[in-house]
Each structure stands twice: as structure tokens, then as C-alpha cells.
XYZ file of C-alpha atoms in Angstrom:
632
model
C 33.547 -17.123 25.279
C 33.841 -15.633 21.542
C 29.836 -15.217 21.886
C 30.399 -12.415 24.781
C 33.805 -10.973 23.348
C 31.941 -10.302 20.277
C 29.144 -8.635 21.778
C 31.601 -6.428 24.631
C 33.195 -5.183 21.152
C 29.659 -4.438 19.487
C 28.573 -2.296 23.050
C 32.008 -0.751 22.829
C 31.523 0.570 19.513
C 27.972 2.019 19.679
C 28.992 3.772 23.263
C 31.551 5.884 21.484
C 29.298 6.741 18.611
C 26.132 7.179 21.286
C 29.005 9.747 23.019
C 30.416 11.671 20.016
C 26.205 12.246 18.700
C 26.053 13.671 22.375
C 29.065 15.627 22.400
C 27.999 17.202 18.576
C 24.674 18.128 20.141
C 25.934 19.614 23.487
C 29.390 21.293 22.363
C 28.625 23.657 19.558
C 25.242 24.433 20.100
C 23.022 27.406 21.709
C 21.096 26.650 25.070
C 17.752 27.156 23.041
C 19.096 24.783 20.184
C 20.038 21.791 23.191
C 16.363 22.698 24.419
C 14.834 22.286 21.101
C 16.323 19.135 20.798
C 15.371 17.987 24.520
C 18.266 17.826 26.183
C 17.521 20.797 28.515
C 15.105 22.509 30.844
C 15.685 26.079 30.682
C 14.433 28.508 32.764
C 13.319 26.080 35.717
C 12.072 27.486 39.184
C 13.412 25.731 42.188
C 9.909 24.259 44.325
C 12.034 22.741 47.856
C 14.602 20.648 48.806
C 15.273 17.869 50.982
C 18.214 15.684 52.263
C 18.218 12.184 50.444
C 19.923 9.016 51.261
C 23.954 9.408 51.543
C 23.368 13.156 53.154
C 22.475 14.063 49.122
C 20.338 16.822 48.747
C 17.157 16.438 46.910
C 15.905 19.543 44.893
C 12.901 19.593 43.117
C 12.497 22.357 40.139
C 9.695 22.718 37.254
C 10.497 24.067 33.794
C 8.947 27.943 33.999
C 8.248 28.142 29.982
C 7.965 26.366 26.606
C 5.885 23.321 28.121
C 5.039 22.003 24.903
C 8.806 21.131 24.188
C 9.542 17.052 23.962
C 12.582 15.969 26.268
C 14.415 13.284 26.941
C 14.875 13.697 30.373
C 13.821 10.758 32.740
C 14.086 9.136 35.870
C 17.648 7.799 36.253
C 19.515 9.986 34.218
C 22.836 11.448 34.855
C 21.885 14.925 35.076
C 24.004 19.078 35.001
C 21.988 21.587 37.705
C 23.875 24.983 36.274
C 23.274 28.822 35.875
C 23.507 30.210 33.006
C 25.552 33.131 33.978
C 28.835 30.992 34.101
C 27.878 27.755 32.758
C 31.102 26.121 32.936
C 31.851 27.218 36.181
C 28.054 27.220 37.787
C 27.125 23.512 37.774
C 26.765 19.990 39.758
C 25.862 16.946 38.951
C 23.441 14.370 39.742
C 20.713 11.991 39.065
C 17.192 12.998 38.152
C 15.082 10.899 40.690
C 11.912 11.897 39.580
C 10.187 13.149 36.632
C 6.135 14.034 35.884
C 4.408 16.453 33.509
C 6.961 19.854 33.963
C 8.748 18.821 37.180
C 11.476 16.942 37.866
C 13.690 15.467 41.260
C 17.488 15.954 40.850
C 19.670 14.313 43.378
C 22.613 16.654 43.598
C 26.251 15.399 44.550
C 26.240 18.048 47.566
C 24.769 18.241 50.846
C 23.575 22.464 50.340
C 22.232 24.282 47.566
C 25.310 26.004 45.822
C 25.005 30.047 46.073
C 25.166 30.591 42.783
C 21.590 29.182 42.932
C 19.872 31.920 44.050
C 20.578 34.262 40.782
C 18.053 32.323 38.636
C 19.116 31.948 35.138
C 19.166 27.895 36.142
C 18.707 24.801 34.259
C 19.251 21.161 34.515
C 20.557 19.594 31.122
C 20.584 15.548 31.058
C 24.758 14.232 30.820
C 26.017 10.939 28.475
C 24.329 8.267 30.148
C 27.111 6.029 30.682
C 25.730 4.210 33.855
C 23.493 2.609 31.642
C 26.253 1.298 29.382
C 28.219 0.305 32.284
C 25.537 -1.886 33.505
C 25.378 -3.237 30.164
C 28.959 -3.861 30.261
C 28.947 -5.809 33.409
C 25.959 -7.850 33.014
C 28.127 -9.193 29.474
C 30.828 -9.727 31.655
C 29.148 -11.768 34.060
C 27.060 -13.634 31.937
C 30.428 -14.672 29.889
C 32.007 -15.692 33.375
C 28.523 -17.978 33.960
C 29.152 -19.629 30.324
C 31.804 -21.402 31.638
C 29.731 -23.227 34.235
C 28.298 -26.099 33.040
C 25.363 -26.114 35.804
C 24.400 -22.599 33.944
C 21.829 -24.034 31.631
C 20.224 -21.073 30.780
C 23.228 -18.848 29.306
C 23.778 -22.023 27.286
C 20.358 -22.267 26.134
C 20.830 -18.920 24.694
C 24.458 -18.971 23.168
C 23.220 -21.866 21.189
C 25.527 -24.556 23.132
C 22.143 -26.953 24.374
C 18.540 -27.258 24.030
C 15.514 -25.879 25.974
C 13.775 -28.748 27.430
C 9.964 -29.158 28.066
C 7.460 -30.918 30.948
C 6.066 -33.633 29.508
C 2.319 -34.000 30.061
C 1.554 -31.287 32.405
C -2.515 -31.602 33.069
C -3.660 -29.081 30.582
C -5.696 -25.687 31.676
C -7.793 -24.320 28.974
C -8.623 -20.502 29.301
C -11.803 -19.255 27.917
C -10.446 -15.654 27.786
C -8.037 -16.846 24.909
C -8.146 -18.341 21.538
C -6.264 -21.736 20.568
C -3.068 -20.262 19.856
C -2.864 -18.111 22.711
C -4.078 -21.616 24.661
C -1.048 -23.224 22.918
C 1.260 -20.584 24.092
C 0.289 -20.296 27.675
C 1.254 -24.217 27.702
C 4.375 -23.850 25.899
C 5.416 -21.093 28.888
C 3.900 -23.450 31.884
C 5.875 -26.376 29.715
C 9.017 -24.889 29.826
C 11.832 -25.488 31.802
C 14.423 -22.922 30.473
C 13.194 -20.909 27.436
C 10.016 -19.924 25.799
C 8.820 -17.604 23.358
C 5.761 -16.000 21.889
C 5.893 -14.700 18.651
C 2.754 -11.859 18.360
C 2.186 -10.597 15.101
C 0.209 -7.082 15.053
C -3.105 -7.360 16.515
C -2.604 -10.760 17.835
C -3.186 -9.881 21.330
C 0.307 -10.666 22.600
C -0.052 -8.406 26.112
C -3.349 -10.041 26.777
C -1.930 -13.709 25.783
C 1.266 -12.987 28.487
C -0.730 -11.412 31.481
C -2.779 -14.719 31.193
C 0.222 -16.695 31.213
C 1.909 -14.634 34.374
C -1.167 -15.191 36.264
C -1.182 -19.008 35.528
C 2.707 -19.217 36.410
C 2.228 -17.430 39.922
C -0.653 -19.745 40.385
C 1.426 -23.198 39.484
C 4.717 -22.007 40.985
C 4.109 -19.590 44.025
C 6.867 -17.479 43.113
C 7.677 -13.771 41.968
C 7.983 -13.061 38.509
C 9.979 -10.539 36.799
C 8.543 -8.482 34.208
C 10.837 -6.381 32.099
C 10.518 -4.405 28.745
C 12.783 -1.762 26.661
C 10.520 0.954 26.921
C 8.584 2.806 29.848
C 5.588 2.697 27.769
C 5.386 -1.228 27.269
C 6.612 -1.473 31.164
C 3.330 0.995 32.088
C 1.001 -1.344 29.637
C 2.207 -4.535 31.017
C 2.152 -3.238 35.049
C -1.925 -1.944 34.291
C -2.903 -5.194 32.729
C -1.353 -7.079 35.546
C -2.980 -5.048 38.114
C -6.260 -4.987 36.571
C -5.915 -9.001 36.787
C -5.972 -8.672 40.757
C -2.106 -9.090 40.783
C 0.271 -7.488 43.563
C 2.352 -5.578 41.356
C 5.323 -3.603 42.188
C 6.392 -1.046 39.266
C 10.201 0.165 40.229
C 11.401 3.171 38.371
C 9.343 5.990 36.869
C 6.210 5.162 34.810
C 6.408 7.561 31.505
C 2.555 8.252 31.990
C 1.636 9.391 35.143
C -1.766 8.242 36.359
C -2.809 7.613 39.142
C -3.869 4.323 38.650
C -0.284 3.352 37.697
C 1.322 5.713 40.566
C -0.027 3.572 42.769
C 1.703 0.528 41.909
C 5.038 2.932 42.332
C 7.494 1.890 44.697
C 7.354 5.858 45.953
C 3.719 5.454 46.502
C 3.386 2.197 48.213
C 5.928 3.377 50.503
C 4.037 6.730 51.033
C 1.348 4.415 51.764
C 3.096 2.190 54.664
C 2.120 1.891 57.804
C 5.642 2.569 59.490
C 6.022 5.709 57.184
C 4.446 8.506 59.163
C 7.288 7.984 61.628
C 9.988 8.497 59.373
C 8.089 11.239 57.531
C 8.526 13.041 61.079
C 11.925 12.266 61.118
C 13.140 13.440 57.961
C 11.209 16.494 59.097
C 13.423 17.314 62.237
C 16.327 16.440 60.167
C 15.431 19.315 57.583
C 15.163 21.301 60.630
C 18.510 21.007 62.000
C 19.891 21.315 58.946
C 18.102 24.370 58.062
C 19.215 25.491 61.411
C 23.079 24.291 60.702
C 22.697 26.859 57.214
C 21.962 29.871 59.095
C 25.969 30.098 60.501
C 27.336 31.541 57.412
C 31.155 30.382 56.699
C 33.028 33.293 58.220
C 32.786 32.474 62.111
C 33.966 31.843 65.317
C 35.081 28.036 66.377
C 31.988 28.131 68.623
C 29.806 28.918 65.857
C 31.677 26.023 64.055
C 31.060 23.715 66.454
C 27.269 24.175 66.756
C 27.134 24.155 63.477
C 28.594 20.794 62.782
C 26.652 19.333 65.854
C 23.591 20.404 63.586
C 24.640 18.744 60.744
C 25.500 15.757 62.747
C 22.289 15.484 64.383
C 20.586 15.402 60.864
C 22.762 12.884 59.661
C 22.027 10.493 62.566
C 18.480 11.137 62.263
C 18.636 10.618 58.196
C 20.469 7.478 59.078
C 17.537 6.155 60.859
C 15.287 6.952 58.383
C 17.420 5.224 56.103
C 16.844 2.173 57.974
C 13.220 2.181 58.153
C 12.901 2.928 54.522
C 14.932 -0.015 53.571
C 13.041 -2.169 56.311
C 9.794 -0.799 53.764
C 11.426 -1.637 50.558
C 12.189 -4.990 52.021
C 8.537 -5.432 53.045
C 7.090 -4.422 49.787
C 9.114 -6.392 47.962
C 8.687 -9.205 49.547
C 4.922 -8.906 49.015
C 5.008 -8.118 45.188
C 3.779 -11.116 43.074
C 5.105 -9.576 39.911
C 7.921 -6.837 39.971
C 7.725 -4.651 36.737
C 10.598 -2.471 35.323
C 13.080 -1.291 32.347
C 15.573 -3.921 31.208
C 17.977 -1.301 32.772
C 16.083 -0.277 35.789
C 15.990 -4.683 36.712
C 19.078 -3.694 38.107
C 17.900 -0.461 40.822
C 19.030 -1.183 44.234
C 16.112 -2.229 45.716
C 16.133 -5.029 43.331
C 19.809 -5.442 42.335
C 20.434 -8.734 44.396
C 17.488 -10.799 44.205
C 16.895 -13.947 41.754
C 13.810 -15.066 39.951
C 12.611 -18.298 38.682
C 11.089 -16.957 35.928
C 11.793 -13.802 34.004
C 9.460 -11.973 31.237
C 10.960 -9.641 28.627
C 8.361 -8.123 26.678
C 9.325 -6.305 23.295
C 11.802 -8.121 22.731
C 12.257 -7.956 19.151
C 13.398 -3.747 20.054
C 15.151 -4.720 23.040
C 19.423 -4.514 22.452
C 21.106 -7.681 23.331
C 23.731 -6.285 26.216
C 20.641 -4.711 28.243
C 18.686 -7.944 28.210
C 21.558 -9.895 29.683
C 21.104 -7.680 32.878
C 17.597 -9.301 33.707
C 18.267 -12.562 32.019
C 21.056 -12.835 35.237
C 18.474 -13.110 37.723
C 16.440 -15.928 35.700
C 16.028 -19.491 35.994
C 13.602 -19.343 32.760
C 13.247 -16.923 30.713
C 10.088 -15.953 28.827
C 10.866 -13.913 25.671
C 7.889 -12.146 23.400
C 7.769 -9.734 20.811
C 8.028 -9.876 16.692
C 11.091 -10.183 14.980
C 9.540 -8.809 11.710
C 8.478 -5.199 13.441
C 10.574 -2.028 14.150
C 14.537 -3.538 15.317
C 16.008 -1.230 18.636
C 17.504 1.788 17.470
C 21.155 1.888 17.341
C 23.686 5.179 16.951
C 26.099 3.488 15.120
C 25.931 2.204 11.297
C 28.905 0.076 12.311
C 28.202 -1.394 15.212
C 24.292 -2.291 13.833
C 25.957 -3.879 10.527
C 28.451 -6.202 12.710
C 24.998 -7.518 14.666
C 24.141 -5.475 17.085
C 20.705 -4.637 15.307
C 20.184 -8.309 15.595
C 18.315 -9.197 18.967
C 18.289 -12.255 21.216
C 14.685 -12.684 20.136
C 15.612 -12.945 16.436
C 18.597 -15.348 17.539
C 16.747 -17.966 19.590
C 13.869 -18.011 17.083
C 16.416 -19.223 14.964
C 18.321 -21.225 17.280
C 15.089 -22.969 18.985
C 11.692 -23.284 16.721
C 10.719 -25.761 19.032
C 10.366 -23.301 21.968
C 7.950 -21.006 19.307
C 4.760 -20.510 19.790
C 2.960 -17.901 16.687
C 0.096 -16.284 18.167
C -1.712 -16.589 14.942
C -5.019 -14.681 14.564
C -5.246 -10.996 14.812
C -7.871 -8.873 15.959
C -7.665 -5.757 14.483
C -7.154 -5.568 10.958
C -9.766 -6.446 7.377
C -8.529 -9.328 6.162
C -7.064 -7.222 2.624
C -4.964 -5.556 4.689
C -3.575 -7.927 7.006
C -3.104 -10.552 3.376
C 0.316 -9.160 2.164
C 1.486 -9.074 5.445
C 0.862 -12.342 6.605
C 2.486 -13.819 3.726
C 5.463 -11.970 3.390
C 6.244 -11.847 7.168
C 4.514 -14.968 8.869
C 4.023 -17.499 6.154
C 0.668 -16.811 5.417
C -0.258 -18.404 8.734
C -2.048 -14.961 9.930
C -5.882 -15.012 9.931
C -7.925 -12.413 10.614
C -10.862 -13.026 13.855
C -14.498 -12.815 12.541
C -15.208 -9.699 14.260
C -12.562 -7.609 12.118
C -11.995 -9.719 8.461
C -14.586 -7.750 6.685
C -15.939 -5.253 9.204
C -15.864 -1.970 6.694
C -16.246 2.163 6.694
C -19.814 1.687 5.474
C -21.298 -0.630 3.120
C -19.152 -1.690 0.365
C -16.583 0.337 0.965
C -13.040 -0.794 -0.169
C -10.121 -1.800 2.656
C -6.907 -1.432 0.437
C -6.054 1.278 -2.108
C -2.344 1.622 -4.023
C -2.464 5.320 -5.528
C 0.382 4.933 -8.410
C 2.215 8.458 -9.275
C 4.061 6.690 -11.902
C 4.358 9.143 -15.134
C 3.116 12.429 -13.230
C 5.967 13.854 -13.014
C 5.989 14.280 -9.305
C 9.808 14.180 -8.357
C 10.956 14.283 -4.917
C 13.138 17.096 -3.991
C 15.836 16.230 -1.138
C 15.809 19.078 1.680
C 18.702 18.731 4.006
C 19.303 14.315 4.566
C 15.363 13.935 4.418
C 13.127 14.116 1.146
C 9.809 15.327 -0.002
C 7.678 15.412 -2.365
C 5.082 17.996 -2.453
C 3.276 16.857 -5.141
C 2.040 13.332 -3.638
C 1.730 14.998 -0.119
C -1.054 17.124 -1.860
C -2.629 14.259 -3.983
C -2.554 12.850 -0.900
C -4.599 15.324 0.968
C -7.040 15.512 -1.834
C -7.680 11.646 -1.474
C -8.089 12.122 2.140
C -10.534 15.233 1.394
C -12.781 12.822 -0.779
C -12.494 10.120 1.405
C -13.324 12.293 5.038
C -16.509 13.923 2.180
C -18.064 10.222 1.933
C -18.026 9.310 5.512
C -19.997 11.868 6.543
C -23.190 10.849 5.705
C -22.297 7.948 7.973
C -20.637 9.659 11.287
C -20.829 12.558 13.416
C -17.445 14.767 14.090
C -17.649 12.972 17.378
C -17.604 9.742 15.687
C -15.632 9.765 13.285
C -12.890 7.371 12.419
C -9.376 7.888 13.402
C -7.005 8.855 10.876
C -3.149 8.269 10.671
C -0.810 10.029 8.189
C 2.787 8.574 7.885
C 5.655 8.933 6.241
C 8.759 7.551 6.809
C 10.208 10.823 6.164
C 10.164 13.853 8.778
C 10.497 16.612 6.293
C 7.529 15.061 3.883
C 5.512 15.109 7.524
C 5.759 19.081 7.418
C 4.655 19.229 4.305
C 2.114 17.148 5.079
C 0.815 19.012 7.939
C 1.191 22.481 6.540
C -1.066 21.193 3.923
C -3.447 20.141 6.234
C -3.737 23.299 7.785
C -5.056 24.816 4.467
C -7.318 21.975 3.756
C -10.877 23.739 3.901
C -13.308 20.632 4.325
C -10.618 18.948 6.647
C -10.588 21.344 9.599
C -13.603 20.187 11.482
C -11.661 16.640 11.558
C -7.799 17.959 12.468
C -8.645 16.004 16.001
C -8.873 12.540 14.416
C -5.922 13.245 11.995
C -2.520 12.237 13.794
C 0.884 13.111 11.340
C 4.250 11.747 12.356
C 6.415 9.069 11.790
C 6.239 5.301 11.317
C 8.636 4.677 14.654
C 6.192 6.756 16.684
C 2.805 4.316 15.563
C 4.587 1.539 16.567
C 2.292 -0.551 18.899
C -0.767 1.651 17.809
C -3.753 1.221 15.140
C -6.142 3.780 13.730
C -9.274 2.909 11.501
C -7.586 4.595 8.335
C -3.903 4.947 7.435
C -2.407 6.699 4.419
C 1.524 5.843 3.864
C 3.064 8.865 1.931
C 6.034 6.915 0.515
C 8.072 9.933 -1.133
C 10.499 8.574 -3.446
C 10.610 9.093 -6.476
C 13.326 9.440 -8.799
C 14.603 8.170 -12.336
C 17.388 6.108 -10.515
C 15.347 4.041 -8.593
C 16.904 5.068 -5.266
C 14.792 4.096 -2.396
C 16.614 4.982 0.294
C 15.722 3.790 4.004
C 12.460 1.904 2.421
C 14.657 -0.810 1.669
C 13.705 -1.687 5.496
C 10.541 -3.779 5.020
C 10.088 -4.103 8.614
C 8.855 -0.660 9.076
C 6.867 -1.058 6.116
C 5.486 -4.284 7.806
C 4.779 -1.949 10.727
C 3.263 0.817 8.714
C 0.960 -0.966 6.678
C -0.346 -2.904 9.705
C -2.086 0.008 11.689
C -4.973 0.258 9.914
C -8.287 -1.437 11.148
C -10.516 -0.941 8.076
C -8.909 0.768 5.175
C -5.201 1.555 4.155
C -3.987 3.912 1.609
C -0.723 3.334 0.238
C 0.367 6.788 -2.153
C 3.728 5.878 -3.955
C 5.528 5.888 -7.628
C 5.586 2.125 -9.024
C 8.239 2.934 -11.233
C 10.740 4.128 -8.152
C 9.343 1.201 -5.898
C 8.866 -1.679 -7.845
C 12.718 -1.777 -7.926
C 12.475 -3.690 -4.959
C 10.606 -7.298 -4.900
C 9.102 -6.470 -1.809
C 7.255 -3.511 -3.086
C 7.077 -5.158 -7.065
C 4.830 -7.833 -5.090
C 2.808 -5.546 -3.091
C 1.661 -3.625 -6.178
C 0.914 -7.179 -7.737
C -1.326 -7.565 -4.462
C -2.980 -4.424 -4.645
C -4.176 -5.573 -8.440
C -4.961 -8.887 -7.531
C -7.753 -7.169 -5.219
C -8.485 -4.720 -7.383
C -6.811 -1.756 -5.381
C -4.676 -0.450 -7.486
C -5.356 2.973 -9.277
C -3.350 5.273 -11.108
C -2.953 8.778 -9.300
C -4.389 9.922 -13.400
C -7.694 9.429 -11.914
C -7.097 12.286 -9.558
C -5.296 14.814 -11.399
């Protein structure tokens, strides 16, 4: 089917530019330079070893220095164990199994520790993940194959070929916990026979409206749910909601924040937890032992030597094999116990999950999940349950090409399209004052958005004001372009002096303790160290640094503060505005703030733009707009 072809081509594309982005950053550059950018763990200490499934061995290593370092190294990765003294000629490769705080599990395509492993000077460096993109591949494949079966409703549902049809009068349930439009969606999802979909808006309490809705489903159907999102984070979120709801839930892969009360909804956990585990705890034991006992015949020997070696090796093998066994027998057991199975859109397809079928699958986030690695859990769904919001952040794609030919367009944004009637708008938010939440609503959601008592006037202190547009229009401040990114010095330090005047009439009304949270974005990284570096030499600000967070609009998605100042940076006579032509992140950025948000930006440079034209209109409809004059 064209629909498939088309999207085979798109996944095609974007793996060869995701490969040549990895080859630029791995080929030419310094070890330090590939740590910097998180690729590798360099110096790491070796902390034991096991055998693994498949006579694998198992090492575990922790990173020795520069903890504070970001990586990108997680559970399920392709993954390089080398020494540094020969690099190209010191390395094996594997899968990192396990990852938490500075240590990591890395499956190694041997059955010994390589010698060159006992000089130090070792790393592990993650590979081009192309297992991902293979499972991608194949779940397109398959679901194209399905398309041509008629009985498939589901595929067709979703390629636009047929409708999503609905229960009629199903005896309604009405849960306190939730306001009428999260009612209305839960019915919609217990309604539905192939497709439905929950459109949350910021603030609209989308996680809270879908746990509600899992819980009813497991009650009305008796059968396991799947629960699947892009991200590790969202996965976490959803598994700890669930949980706290008195659900069995089973969370395969690695959770990206490791506490303990989501560890123990781990698949390694419960299994450390089983009954019949002691017993093949023992076993792998004596299995370590033999083949600790095999490694002390060094190569050059005698056939008798040979021979008792390879019985040793043997021995451990049989014994792993039965351990093997019992484990699965586990996995099986725990499985079949779950009520709700939680995991990556990827990691739906691990082996311990790879063959079974739902009747109802959940994909959460969908509006930044990529088509191709939805498909993979959509396969094991009779209905599918999609939620997210089209009009925040789109899933990040390598290549300008491949995102301009449709890839940056998700299923979510598709069948919202394809299917209003399967729709439900969760419409009334709960976090922001109603003037900031007003532009948003209309430009984004129709002006259907209201804001709940609790939040549509709740204020700093007594007649304070929620929305302010700072205009640098005639002050001169150009931006200055360092590297691809800009900045513009001159509004990041009006900026700061806002923020100094504002923090200066709070304090009558909070301790330090207290005091509200503050966000400062940008959409550019280089305006975010100029930001912070004037922070640092911001006298009356210090005593507040630890309610100040700096960084980027992508990294606030899904989060809220009580204030939020948006340094928008452009400014130039040619009205260039550069990646702010993407009003979705702007939608995004504007919508963190609970109580007052600060928008710092040159009218003249923005106003090219409707979108931004409008917004200044808004901001002097509600009397927030001020010229940065006032200031100077």
C-alpha cells in the first residue's frame, strides 16, 4: 500500500541522515569532545562480571570521573567496550543492559573478558542504533502486509480506508475524581471499538484523565493493557500513576529515574523478588565458579589441560541453561500476572513481550511520538487508545528532508484529522491564570480552553499582573549571531533587571524557602549562556539561583513553574525570525507559567509574523504591553 511505501522511504531517509550526524560526531573528533557530547564514558572502572543468557558475558563498569557530564547512553543500546591504548584494535561490542546514576551493564559479544582489559585506559562509547530502526522497519512492513486483509480493521482505521465505530448506549459510569470532559473522554475510550483519542491541552490533566480510563477498561474487560510512550520519562510517569491506583504493573526496560518506588515495578526486580529465584541465584553462582575455574588454564597447554578445561566450560553452560529455563518460566509468570505492561514504543517489542497481543493498546505522547515506531505497538492492538496534543513540541527528526516530506507529521495529527468523531478535548486546565492561558486557547484550541476556579485568577500577591510583553522596539538592541545560534546581550540583561525588580517585590510576601519557581527560556542555546553568566553577577538574585532554572524550551516540555520569562532574541532590520516561525514551541513556552509570564522581544522583528502581530495585540488588549523605554 502507497500509505506504507511512503512512510519505508521517509524512515529510509532520516536513518542515513541519523547515521552520517553519528559518523560526523564519532569520526573526527577527540575522546573528550565524543564525551562532552555524551556519547562516551571515559575512564570507567570495571565492578564484576557474570555469564548472561547465550553464554554472553555480563560486565558491569561505573564512569571513574566527570559525573556531572549528560549522556545518552541507555538501556538497549548498541554499545563499543574499548581501551584507549589501541582503540581500533581494543574493542567489542554489545548491548548496554543496564544503566543507573554512573553505572552501567554491557552485554559483551564474548564469553571472557578480553586481556587487553586489564590495562585500564577503558571506555564504553554507545554505536548507531540501528536495531531500533530495524524494528521500525519491520513493524512498517508488517503492518503494510496486514493492510491487505480486509478482517484488519484497525490498520484501516488508521490509513484512512474506514471508520472507527462506537458502543451504543453503554450504562454510563460517572467518576467523581474527574471533571465533565475528562467524564466524556473516559466514555469515548470504554465506547470505542477500534480508535480513540484524547486531545490534552497543557494543564488539562491528560495523565490523570488516562490512568482513570485504564483502570475502568481492566475493570469492564478483564484483560491486559498495553501502555506505551516515546520517552522513558512519560513511560516512568504513566507506570507511578498506575501503581499508585492499586494496579499490577509491569514496567519492561529501564526507567530513566531510578527510584525505588518505580524499580520495583521493574521486570529485574520482580524477578529478584520471585519465589523460585533463590534457586537459580545458586545456580548461576556454581556456574561462575566453574567458569572461573575453566579461566585459570591459560591457552598454552597440554590436551589434558584442554580437556578439563572445556569440561568446565561445559558444565557452566549446562548449568546457565537451566537457569535460563527457570528465568523464562519467571518472566512467563510475571507476565501473566501484570494488569498493565508499561514500556517505550521501541522497547513493546523486548523479548519477553515480543509475541503477545493486546486488546487494547495506550500510546501516550503521541503528538512527539514518530509514526514508524508507533506501528510496532499498534501490531499487538485490537484498539488503540491515542493521547497527546498535536499543537505542542512535534518528535525530533535528523533530517530537514525527510521532516518536510511528512515525517514530522504524527499519527496523532493524522487521525485527528481523519476521525473528529473519535476526539475527545479535555477542555479545562488546571494550572495556568486565565491571561495567560487566553491567547493560547484561541489560537491553538478554538478558544474552547477554560481555566478551573482554583487557578483563573489565583495571583503573586494582591493585584499583581499575570501577563507582561516587554517591547525592545527602537533600543537599538541588535542580535549578534555566534556560530548557527544568536544572542542578544542587550535583552538578556533587560531581562535580568526585570527579573531583579520583580524577585525585589515578592519578598515582602515569601521566604527564600518559599519562593516561587522561576523559569528562564530561550529558544536559543547561546542566548541561555548569556543568560546564565548574567545571572551569576546579579547581586540581589543570588539568594534565589535555586528557584531559577535556564535552558531551553524542548527541555520544559511537560513542566510548569509559577513565573516564566521567554527571552525571544531576534532582532534585526530584516525581519528574520528564524526557528520562531514554529508556533508550537511558542505554544509550549508560553504555557508553563502558573501565575505570571514575561514575554521580552522586539515588535518590530516579530510582528512580521501574524502569530506574534496578534499576540502583541493581546498583550494591549489586557493592558500588558510596555515598552522596554520604561526600563532603560
Amino acid at each position: 500500500m502507497d500509505y506504507f511505501k511512503n512512510l519505508l522511504d521517509l524512515l529510509k531517509i532520516e536513518r542515513e541522515e541519523d547515521r552520517n550526524q553519528y559518523r560526523r560526531l564519532t569520526e573526527t573528533t577527540s575522546i573528550a569532545e565524543r564525551r562532552a557530547n555524551g556519547l562516551t564514558w571515559y575512564p570507567i572502572a570495571i565492578r564484576g562480571s557474570e555469564m548472561s543468557r547465550g553464554d554472553y558475558l555480563t560486565v558491569e563498569v561505573e564512569r571513574t570521573t566527570h559525573h556531572d557530564l549528560s549522556h545518552q547512553l541507555r538501556a538497549g543500546m548498541p554499545a563499543l567496550f574499548f581501551s584507549n591504548h589501541d582503540p581500533q584494535k581494543d574493542r567489542v561490542e554489545g548491548t548496554i543492559t543496564h544503566q543507573s546514576g554512573n553505572r552501567l551493564k554491557i552485554t559483551l559479544l564474548t564469553d571472557e573478558l578480553p586481556d587487553w582489559s586489564r590495562d585500564g585506559k577503558l571506555g564504553v562509547e554507545m554505536l548507531f542504533d540501528d536495531k531500533s530502526y530495524d524494528e521500525m522497519q519491520d513493524a512498517v512492513k508488517q503492518a503494510n502486509a496486514l493492510a491487505e486483509n480486509p478482517q484488519n480493521r484497525l490498520v484501516g482505521i488508521l490509513t484512512g480506508q474506514r471508520s472507527p465505530t462506537f458502543h451504543p448506549n453503554l450504562p454510563p459510569i460517572h467518576n467523581p475524581r474527574l471533571n465533565d470532559s475528562q467524564n466524556r473522554a473516559v466514555e469515548k475510550i470504554r465506547a470505542a471499538n477500534e480508535l480513540a483519542i484524547v486531545h490534552g491541552p497543557p494543564g488539562t490533566g491528560k495523565t490523570t484523565t488516562l490512568v482513570q480510563a485504564i483502570k475502568t477498561l481492566i475493570k469492564q474487560e478483564h484483560q491486559k493493557i498495553l501502555v506505551v510512550a516515546p520517552s522513558n520519562t512519560a513511560v516512568d510517569l504513566l507506570s507511578e500513576k498506575l501503581h499508585e491506583e492499586g494496579l499490577n504493573v509491569l514496567r519492561v526496560g529501564n526507567p530513566a529515574r531510578v527510584s525505588e518506588r518505580l524499580t520495583a515495578l521493574t521486570l529485574d526486580q520482580k524477578m529478584a523478588d520471585h519465589h523460585l529465584m533463590k534457586e537459580a541465584k545458586k545456580l548461576k553462582k556454581q556456574a561462575n565458579e566453574f567458569r572461573n575455574m575453566a579461566h585459570k588454564y591459560k591457552r598454552n597447554f597440554g590436551k589434558a589441560e584442554r580437556d578439563q578445561r572445556k569440561a568446565l566450560f561445559d558444565e557452566a553452560h549446562r548449568i546457565l541453561k537451566d537457569v535460563g529455563n527457570t528465568e523464562q518460566y519467571i518472566i512467563d509468570d510475571l507476565v501473566a500476572k501484570a494488569q498493565v505492561i508499561t514500556a517505550t514504543l521501541v522497547g513493546s517489542n523486548q523479548y519477553m513481550i515480543r509475541n503477545l497481543t493486546f486488546h487494547t493498546v495506550v500510546i501516550d505522547e503521541a503528538g512527539q511520538a514518530l509514526e514508524p515506531a508507533c506501528w510496532i505497538p499498534i501490531l499487538k492492538a485490537q484498539k488503540l487508545v491515542l493521547a497527546g496534543d498535536h499543537c505542542q513540541l512535534a518528535p525530533t527528526i535528523k533530517s530537514a528532508e525527510a521532516a518536510r516530506k511528512g515525517l514530522s507529521t504524527t499519527l496523532l495529527e493524522k487521525c485527528v484529522l481523519l476521525h473528529p468523531e473519535a476526539v475527545s478535548l479535555l477542555d479545562e486546565q488546571y494550572r495556568m491564570h486565565e491571561r495567560i492561558m487566553g491567547y493560547s486557547s484561541k489560537v491553538f484550541y478554538g478558544s474552547q480552553l477554560k481555566a478551573h476556579a482554583s487557578v483563573a485568577t489565583h495571583e503573586l500577591f494582591p493585584g499583581d499582573r499575570a501577563l507582561h510583553f516587554i517591547d525592545t522596539a527602537g533600543c537599538g538592541f541588535e542580535e549578534k549571531l555566534e556560530g548557527t545560534s544568536s544572542t542578544n546581550p542587550e535583552e538578556a540583561s533587560l531581562l535580568i533587571k526585570h527579573l531583579t525588580q520583580v524577585v525585589t517585590e515578592l519578598r515582602p510576601y515569601y521566604s527564600p524557602s518559599d519562593f516561587p519557581t522561576i523559569a528562564v527560556i530561550s529558544p536559543y542555546k547561546q542566548q541561555l549562556a548569556v543568560l546564565n553568566e548574567q545571572l551569576l553577577h546579579a547581586p540581589d538574585l543570588q539568594p534565589y539561583l535555586p528557584k531559577i532554572s535556564v535552558n531551553t524550551i524542548d527541555s520544559f516540555q511537560g513542566q510548569e513553574r509559577d513565573i516564566v520569562y521567554i527571552s525571544m532574541t531576534r532582532s534585526n532590520d530584516q525581519q528574520e525570525i528564524g526557528f520562531l516561525a514554529d508556533i508550537r514551541r511558542m505554544n509550549v513556552a508560553m504555557t508553563r507559567a502558573r501565575k505570571k509570564l514575561v514575554v521580552v522581544g522586539d515588535s518590530a522583528t516579530l510582528a512580521s509574523l501574524p502569530f506574534y502581530a496578534d499576540f502583541i495585540t493581546y498583550a494591549e488588549q489586557h493592558n500588558a504591553y510596555q515598552s522596554a523605554w520604561e526600563w532603560l
